[in-house]
PDB file of C-alpha atoms in Angstrom:
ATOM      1  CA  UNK A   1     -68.902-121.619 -68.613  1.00  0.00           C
ATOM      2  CA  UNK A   2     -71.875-120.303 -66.602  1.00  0.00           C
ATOM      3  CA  UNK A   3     -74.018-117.465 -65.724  1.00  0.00           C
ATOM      4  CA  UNK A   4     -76.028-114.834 -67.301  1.00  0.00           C
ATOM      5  CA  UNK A   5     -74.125-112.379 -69.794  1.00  0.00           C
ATOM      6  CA  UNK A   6     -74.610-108.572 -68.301  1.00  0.00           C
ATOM      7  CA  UNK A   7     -75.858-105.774 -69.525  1.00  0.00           C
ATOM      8  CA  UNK A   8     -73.030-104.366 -71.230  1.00  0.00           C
ATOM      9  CA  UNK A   9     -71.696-107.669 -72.549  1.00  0.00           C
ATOM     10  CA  UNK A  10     -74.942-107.941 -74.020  1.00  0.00           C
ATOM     11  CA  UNK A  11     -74.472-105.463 -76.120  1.00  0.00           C
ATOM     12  CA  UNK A  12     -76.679-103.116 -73.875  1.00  0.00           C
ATOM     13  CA  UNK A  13     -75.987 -99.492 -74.164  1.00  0.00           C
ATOM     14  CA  UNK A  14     -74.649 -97.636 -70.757  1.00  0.00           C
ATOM     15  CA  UNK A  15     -76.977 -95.685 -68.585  1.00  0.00           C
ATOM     16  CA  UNK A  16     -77.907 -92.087 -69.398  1.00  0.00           C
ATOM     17  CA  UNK A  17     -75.598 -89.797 -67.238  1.00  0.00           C
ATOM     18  CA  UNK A  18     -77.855 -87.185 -65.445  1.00  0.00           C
ATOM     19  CA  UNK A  19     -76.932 -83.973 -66.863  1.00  0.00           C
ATOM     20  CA  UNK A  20     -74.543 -81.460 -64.776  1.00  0.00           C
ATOM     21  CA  UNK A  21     -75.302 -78.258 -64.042  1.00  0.00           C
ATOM     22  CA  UNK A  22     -72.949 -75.412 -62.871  1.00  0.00           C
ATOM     23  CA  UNK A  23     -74.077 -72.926 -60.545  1.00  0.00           C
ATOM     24  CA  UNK A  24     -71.433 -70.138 -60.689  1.00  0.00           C
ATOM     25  CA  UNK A  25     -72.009 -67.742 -57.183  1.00  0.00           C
ATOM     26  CA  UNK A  26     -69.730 -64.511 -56.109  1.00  0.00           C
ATOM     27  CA  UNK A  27     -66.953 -65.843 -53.965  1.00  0.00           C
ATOM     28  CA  UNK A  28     -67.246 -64.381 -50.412  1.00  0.00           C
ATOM     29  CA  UNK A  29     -65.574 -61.180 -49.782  1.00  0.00           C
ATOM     30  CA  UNK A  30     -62.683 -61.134 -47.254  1.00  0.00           C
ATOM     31  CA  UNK A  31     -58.980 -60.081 -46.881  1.00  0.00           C
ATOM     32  CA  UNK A  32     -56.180 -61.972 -48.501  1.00  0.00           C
ATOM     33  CA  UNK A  33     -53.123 -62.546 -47.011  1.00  0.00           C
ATOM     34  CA  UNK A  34     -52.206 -59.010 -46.872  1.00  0.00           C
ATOM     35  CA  UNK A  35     -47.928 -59.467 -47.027  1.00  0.00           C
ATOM     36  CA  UNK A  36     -48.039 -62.172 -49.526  1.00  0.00           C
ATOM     37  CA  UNK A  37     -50.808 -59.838 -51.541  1.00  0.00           C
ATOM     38  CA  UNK A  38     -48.355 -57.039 -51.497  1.00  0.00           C
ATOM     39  CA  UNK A  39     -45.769 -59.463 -52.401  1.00  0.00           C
ATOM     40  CA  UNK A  40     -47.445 -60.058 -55.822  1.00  0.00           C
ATOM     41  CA  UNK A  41     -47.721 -56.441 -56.402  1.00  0.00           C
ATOM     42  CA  UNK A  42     -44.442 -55.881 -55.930  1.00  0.00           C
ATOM     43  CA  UNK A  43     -43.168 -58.743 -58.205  1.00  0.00           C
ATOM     44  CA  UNK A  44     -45.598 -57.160 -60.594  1.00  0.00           C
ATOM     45  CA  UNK A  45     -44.113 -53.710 -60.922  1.00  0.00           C
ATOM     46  CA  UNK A  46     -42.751 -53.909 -64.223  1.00  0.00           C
ATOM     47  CA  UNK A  47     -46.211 -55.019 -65.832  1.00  0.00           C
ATOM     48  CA  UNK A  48     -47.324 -51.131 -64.288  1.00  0.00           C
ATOM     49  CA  UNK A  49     -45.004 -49.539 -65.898  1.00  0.00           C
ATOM     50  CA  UNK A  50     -44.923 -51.142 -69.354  1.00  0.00           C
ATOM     51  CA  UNK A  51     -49.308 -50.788 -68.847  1.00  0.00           C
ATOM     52  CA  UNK A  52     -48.481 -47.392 -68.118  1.00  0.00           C
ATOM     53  CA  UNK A  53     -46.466 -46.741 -71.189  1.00  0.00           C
ATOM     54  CA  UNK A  54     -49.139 -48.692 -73.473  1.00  0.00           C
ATOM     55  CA  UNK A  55     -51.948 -46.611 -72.323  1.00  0.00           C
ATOM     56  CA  UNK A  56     -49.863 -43.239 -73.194  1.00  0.00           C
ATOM     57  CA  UNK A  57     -48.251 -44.623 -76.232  1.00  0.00           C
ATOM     58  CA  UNK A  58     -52.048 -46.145 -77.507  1.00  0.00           C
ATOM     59  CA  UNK A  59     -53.072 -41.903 -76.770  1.00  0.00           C
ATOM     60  CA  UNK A  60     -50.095 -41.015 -78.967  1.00  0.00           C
ATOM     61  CA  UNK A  61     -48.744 -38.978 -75.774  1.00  0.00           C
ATOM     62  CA  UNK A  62     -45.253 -40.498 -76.573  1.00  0.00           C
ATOM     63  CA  UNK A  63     -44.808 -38.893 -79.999  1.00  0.00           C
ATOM     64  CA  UNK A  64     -43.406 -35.292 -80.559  1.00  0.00           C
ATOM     65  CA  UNK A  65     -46.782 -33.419 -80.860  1.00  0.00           C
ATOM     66  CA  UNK A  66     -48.084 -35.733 -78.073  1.00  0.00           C
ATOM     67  CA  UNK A  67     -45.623 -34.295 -76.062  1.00  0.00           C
ATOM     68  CA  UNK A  68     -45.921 -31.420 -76.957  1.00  0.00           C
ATOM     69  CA  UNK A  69     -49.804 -30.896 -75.972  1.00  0.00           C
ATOM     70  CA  UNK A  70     -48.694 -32.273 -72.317  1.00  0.00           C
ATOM     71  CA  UNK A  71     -47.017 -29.172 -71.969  1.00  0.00           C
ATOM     72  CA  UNK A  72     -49.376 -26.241 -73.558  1.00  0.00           C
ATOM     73  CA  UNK A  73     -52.875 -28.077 -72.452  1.00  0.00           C
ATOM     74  CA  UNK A  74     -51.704 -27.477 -68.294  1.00  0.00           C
ATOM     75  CA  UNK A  75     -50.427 -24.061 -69.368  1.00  0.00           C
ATOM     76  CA  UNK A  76     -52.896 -22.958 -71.627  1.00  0.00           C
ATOM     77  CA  UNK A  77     -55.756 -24.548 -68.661  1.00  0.00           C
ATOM     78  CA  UNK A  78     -54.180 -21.988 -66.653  1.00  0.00           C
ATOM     79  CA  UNK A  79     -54.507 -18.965 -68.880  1.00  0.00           C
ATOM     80  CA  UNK A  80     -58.431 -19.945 -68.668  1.00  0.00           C
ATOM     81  CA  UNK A  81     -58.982 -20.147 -65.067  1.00  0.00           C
ATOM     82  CA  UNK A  82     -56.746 -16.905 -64.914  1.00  0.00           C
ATOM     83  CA  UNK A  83     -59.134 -15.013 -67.081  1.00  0.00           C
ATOM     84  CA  UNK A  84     -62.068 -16.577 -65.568  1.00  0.00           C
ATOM     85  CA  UNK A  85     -61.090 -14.993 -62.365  1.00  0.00           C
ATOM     86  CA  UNK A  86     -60.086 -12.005 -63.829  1.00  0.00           C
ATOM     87  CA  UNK A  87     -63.241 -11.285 -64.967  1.00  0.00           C
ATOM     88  CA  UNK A  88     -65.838 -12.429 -62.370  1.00  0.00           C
ATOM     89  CA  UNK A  89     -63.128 -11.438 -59.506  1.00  0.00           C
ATOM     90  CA  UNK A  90     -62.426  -8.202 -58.221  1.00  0.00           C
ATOM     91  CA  UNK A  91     -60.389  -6.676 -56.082  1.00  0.00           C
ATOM     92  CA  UNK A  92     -56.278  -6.553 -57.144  1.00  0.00           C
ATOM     93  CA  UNK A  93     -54.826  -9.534 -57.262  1.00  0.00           C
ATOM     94  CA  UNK A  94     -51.068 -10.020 -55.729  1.00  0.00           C
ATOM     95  CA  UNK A  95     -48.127 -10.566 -58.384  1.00  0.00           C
ATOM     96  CA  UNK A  96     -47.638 -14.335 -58.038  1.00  0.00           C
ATOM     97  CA  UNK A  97     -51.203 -15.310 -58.318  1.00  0.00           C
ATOM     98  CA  UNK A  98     -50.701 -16.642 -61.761  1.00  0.00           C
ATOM     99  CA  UNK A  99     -47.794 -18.705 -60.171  1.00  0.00           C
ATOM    100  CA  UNK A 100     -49.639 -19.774 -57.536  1.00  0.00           C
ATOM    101  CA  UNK A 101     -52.788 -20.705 -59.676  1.00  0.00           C
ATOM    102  CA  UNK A 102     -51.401 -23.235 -61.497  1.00  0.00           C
ATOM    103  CA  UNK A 103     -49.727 -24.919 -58.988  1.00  0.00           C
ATOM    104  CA  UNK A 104     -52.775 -25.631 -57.219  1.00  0.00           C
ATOM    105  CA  UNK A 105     -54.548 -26.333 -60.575  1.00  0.00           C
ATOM    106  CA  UNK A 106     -51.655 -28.842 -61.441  1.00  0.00           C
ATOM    107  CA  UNK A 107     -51.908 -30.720 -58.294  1.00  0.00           C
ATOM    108  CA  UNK A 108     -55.562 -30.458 -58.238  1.00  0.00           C
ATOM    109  CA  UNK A 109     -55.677 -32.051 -61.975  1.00  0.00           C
ATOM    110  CA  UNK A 110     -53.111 -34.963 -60.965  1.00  0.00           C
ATOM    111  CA  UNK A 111     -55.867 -35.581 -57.858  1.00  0.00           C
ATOM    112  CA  UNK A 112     -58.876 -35.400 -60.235  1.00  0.00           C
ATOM    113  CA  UNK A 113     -56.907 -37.927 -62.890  1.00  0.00           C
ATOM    114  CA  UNK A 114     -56.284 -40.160 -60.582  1.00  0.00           C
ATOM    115  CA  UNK A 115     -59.959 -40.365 -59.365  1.00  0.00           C
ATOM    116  CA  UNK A 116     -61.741 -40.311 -62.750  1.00  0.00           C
ATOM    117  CA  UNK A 117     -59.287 -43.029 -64.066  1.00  0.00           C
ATOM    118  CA  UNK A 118     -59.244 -45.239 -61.124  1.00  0.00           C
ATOM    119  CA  UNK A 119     -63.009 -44.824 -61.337  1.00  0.00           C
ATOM    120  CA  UNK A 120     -62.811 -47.016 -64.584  1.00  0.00           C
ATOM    121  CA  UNK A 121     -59.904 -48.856 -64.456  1.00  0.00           C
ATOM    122  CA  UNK A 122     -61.872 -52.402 -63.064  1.00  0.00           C
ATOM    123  CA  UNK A 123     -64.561 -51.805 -65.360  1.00  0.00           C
ATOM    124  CA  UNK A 124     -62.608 -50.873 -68.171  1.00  0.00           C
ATOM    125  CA  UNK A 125     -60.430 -54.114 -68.099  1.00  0.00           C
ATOM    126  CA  UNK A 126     -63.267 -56.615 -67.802  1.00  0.00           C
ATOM    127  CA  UNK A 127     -61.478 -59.287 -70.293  1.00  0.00           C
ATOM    128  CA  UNK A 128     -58.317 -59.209 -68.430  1.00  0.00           C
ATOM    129  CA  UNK A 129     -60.194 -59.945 -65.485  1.00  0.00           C
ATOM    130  CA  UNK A 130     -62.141 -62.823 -66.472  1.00  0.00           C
ATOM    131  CA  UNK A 131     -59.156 -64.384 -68.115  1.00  0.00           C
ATOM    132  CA  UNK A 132     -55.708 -63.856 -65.812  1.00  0.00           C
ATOM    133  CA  UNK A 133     -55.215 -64.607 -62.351  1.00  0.00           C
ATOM    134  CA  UNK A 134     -53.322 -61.245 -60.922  1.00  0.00           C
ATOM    135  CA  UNK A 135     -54.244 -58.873 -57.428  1.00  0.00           C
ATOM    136  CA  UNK A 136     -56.817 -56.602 -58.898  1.00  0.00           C
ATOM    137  CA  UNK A 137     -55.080 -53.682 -56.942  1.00  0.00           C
ATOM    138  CA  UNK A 138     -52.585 -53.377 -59.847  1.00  0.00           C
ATOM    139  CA  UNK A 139     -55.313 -51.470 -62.224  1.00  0.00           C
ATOM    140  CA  UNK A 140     -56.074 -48.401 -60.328  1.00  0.00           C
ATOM    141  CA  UNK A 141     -52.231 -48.197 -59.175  1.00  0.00           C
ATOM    142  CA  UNK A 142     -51.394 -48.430 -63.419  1.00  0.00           C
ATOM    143  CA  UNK A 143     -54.113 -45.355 -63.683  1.00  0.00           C
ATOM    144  CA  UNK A 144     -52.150 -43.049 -60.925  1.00  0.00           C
ATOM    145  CA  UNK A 145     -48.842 -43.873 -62.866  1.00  0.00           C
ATOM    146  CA  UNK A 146     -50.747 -42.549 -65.368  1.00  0.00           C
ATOM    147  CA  UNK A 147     -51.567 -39.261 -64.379  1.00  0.00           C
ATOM    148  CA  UNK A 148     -48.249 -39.191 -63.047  1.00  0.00           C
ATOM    149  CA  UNK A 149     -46.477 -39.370 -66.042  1.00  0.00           C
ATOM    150  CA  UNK A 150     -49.013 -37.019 -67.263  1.00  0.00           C
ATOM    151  CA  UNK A 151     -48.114 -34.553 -64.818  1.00  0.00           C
ATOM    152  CA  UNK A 152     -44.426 -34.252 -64.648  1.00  0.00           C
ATOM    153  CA  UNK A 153     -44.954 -32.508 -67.930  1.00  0.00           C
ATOM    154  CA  UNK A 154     -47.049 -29.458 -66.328  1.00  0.00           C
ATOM    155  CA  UNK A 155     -44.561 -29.023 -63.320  1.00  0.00           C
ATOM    156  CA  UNK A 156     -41.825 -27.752 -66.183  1.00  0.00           C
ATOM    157  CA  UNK A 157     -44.295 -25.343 -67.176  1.00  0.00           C
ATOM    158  CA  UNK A 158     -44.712 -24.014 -63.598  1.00  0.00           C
ATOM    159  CA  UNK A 159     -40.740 -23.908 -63.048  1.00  0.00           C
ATOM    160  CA  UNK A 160     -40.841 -21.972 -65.809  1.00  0.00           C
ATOM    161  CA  UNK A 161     -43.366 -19.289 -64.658  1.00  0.00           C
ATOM    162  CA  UNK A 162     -41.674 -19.617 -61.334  1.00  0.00           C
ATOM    163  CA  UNK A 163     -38.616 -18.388 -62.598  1.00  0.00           C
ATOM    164  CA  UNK A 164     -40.324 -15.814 -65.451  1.00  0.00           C
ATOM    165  CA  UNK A 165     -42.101 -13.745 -62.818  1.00  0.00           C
ATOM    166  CA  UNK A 166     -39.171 -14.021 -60.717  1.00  0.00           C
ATOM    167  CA  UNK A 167     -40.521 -15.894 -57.558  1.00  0.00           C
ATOM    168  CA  UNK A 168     -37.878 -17.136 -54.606  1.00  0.00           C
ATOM    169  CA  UNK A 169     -36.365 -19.984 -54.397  1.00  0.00           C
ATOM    170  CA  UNK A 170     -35.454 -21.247 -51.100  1.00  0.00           C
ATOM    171  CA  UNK A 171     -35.019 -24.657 -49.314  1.00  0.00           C
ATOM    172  CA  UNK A 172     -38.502 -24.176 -47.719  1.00  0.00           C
ATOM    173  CA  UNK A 173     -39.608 -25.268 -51.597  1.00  0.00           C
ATOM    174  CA  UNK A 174     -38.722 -28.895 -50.444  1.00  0.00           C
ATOM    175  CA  UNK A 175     -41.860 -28.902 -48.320  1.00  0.00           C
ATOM    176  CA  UNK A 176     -43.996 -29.591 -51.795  1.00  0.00           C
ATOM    177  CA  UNK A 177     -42.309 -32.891 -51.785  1.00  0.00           C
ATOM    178  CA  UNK A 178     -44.257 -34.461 -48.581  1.00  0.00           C
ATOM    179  CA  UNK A 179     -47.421 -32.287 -49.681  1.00  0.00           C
ATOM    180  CA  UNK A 180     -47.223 -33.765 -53.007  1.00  0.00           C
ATOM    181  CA  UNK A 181     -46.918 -36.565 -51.527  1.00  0.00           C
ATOM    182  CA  UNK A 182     -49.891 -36.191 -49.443  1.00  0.00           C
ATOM    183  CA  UNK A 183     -52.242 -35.730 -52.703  1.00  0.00           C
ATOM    184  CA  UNK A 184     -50.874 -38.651 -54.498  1.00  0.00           C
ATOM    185  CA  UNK A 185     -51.845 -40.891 -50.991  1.00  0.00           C
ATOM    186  CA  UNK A 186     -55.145 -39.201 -51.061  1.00  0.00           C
ATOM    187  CA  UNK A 187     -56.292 -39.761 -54.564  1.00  0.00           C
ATOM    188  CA  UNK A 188     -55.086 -43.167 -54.465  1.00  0.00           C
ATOM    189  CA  UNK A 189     -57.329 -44.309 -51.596  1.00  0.00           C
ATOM    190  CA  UNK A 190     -60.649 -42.596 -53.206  1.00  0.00           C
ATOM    191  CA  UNK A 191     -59.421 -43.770 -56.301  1.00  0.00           C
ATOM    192  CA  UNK A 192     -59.708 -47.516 -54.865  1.00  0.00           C
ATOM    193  CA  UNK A 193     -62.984 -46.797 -53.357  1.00  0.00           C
ATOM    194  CA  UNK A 194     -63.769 -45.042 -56.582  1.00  0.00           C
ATOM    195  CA  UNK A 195     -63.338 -48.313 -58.484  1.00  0.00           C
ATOM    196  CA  UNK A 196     -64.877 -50.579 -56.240  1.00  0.00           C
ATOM    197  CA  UNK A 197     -68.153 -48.627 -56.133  1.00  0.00           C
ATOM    198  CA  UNK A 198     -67.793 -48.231 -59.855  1.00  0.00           C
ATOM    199  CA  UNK A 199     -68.472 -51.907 -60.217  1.00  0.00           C
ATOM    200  CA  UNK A 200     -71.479 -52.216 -58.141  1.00  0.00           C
ATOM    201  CA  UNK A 201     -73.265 -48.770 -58.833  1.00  0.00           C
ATOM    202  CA  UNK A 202     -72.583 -47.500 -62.997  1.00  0.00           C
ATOM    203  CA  UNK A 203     -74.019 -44.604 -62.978  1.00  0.00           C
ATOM    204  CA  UNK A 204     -71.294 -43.588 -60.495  1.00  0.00           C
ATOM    205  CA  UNK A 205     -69.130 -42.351 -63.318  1.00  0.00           C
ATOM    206  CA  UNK A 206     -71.801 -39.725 -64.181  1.00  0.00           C
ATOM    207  CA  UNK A 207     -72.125 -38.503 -60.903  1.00  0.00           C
ATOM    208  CA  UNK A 208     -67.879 -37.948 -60.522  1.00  0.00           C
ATOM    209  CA  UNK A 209     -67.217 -35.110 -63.178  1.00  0.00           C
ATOM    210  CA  UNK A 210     -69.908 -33.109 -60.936  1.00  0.00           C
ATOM    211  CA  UNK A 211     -68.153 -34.320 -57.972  1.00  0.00           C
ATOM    212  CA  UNK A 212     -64.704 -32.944 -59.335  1.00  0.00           C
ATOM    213  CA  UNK A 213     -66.004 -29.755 -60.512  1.00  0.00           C
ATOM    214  CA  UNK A 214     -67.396 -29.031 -57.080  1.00  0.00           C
ATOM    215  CA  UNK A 215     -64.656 -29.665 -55.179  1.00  0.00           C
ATOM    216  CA  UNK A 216     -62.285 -27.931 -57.353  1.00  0.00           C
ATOM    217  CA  UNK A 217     -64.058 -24.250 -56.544  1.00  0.00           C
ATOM    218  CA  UNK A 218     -64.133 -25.567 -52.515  1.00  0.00           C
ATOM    219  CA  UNK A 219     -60.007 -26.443 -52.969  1.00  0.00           C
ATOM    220  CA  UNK A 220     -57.516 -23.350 -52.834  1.00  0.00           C
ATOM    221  CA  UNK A 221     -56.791 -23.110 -55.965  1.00  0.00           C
ATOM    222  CA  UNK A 222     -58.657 -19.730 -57.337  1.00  0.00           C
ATOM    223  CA  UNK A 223     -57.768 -18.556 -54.365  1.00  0.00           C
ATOM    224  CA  UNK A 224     -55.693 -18.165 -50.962  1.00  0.00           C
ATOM    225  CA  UNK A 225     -56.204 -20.941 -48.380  1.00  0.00           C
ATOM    226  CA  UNK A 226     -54.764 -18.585 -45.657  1.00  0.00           C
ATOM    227  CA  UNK A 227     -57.495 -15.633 -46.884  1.00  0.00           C
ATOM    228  CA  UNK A 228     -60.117 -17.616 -47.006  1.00  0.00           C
ATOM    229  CA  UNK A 229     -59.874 -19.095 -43.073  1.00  0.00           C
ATOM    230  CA  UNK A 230     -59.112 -15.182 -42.041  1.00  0.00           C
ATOM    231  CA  UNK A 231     -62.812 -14.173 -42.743  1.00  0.00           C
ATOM    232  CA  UNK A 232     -64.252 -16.780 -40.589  1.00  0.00           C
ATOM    233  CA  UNK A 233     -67.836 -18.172 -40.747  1.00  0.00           C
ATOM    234  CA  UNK A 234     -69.729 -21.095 -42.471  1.00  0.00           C
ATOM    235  CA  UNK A 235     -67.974 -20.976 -45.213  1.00  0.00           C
ATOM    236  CA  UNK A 236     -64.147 -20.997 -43.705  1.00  0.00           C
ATOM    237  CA  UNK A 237     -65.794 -23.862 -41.440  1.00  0.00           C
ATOM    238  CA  UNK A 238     -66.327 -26.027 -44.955  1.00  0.00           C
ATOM    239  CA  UNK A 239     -62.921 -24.672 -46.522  1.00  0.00           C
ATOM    240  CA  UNK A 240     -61.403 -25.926 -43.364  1.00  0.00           C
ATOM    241  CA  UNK A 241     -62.836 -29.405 -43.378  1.00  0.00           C
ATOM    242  CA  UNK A 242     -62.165 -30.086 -46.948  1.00  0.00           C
ATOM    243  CA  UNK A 243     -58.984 -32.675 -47.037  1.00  0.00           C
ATOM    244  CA  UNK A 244     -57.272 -31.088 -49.944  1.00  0.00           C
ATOM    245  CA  UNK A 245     -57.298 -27.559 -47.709  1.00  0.00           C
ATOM    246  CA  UNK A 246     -54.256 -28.507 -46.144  1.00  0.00           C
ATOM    247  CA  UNK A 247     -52.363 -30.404 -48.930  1.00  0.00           C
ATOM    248  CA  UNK A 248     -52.922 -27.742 -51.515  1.00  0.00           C
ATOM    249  CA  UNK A 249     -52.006 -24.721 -48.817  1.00  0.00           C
ATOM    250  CA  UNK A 250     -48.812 -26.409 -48.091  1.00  0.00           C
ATOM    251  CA  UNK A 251     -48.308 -27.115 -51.653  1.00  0.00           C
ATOM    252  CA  UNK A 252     -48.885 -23.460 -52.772  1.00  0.00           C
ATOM    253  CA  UNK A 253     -47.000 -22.088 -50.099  1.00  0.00           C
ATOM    254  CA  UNK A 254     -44.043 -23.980 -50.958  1.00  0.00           C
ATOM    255  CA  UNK A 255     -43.504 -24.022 -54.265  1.00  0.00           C
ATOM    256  CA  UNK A 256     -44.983 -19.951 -54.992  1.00  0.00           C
ATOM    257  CA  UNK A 257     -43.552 -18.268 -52.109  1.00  0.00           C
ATOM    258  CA  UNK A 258     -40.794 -20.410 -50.754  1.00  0.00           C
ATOM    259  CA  UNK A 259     -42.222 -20.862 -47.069  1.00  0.00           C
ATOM    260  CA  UNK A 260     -43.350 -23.126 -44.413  1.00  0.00           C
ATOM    261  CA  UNK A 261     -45.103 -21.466 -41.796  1.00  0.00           C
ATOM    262  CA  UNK A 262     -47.552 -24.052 -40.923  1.00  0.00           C
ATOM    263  CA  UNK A 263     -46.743 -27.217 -40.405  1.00  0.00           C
ATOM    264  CA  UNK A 264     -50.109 -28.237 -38.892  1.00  0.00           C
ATOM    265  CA  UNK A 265     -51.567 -28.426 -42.279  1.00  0.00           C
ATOM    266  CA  UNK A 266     -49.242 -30.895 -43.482  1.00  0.00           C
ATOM    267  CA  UNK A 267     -49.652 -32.970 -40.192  1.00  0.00           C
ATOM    268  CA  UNK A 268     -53.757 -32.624 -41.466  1.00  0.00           C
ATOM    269  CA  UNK A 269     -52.778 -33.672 -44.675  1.00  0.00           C
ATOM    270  CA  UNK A 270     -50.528 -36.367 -43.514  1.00  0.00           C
ATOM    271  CA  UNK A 271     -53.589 -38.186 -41.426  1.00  0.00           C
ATOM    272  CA  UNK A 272     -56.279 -37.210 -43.991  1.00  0.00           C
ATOM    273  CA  UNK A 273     -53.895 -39.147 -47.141  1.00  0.00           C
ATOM    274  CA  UNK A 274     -52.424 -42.354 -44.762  1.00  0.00           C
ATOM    275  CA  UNK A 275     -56.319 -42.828 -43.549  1.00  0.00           C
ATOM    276  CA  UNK A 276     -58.329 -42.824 -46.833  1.00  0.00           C
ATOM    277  CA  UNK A 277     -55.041 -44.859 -48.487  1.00  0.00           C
ATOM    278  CA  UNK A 278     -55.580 -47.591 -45.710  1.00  0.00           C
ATOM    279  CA  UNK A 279     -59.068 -47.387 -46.222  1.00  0.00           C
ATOM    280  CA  UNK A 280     -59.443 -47.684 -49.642  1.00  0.00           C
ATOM    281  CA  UNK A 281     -56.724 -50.631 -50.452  1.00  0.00           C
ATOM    282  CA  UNK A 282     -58.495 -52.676 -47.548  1.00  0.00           C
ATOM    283  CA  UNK A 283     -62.182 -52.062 -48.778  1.00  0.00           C
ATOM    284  CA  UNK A 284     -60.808 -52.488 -52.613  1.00  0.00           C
ATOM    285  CA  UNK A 285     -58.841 -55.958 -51.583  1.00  0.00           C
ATOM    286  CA  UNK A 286     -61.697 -56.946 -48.902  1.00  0.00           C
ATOM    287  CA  UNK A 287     -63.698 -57.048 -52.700  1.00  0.00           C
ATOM    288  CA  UNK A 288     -62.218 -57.782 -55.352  1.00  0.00           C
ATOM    289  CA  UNK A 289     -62.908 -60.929 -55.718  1.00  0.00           C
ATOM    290  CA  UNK A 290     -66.398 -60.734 -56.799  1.00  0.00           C
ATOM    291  CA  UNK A 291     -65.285 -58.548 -59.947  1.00  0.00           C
ATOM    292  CA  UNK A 292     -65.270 -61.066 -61.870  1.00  0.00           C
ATOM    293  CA  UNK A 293     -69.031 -61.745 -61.278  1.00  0.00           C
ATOM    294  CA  UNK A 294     -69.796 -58.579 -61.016  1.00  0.00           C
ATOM    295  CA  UNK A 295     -68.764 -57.343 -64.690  1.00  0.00           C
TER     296      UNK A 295
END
């Protein structure tokens, strides 16, 4: 038998590996498949709603007393805004004001809940990110079951005061459905844009309570939408161009006084809510996946 032994059957140790090195880089941003995306959603639904109950049941909002503050914290938000107009208004005020105050503050405070919470719901669930594979979308659309759930509470309390100050009820009242509706649309599209610029700029959720506040006092809420647009000028001009104008105004006008008398405003709404939806689940999808590098 012949030849040289080689290294390694001379007893030779192996060659050093070089060392490897792993460069982890943001995944390009893009569309996924948009049917098969909503597919997974949809397949997902029950992980939403047992989220949804979680969250409330982790706030103690499922127990008795829990319950119970869901019901006097909308009412008793009302009595405050009442007397805060009361005060610094003047001028009488007409006999369903306090009817038609908190249903704009209601529907205002679902619109506000679902921003501030979608604002933080990709932030907020960092671990789950990193470690499960799932469409992103699904955390901001948990938040607005949310304040959903959160608000069925307060529309018993305004039923209520509906039928204590003896208000109408008519058919027309059916038209708060599709303005409803048109809120809940709304709020979730900023609410995805809220989240996705949550994760790139963090001092965003400082800036939002601010950003609430303000647009509360430029909403009809405190006060008529139809009054407001009579008087003309610079300031009817911005009332008129806010979206929520038109939701809330149909809202209100439906629910307090039983009417429908302008059904451009809900066409407004309509095309304000299906645009910044579209908007916001495309930009949100068209990121999300560089969350997971971002956090």
């Amino acid at each position: 038998m012949s030849g040289t032994l080689t290294g390694r059957q001379a007893g030779q140790a192996p060659p050093a590996r070089k060392p490897e090195h792993h460069l982890f880089r943001a995944r390009r941003a893009g569309l996924p498949h948009v049917p098969a995306y909503l597919g997974q959603l949809w397949q997902r639904r029950q992980f939403v709603h047992e989220m949804a109950r979680s969250t409330l049941r982790a706030q103690n909002y499922t127990s008795f007393f829990g319950q119970l503050w869901l019901v006097l914290n909308p009412l008793l938000l009302g009595c405050v805004y009442y007397v805060l107009v009361d005060i610094l208004g003047s001028g009488t005020r007409q006999h369903d004001y306090f009817a038609k105050l908190l249903a704009g503050l209601f529907a205002f405070n679902f619109f506000s809940g679902c921003l501030a919470q979608c604002a933080g719901s990709v932030i907020g669930s960092s671990r789950l990110i990193m470690n499960s594979s799932f469409p992103r979308l699904l955390l901001p659309v948990t938040q607005i079951v949310i304040a959903f759930m959160r608000f069925l509470p307060s529309l018993v309390v305004f039923l209520v005061v509906h039928e204590v100050e003896g208000l109408p009820w008519s058919w027309a009242m059916a038209w708060g459905v599709p303005a409803f509706a048109c809120v809940a649309l709304f709020g979730a599209g900023l609410g995805f844009l809220a989240a996705t610029v949550q994760v790139y700029f963090r001092d965003f959720a400082n800036f939002l309570p601010y950003l609430i506040r303000i647009w509360l006092f430029l909403s009809p809420v405190l006060w008529a939408l139809e009054d407001q647009l009579a008087k003309g000028g610079p300031k009817a001009v911005l009332i008129a161009a806010n979206p929520l104008s038109p939701m809330l105004g149909t809202w209100g006008d439906a629910l307090v006084r039983g009417r429908f008398t302008h059904p451009e405003w809900l066409a407004q709404g309509a095309c304000w809510a299906v645009g910044a939806f579209l908007t916001g689940a495309l930009v949100f999808m068209w990121r999300e996946r560089e969350f997971a590098v971002r956090l």
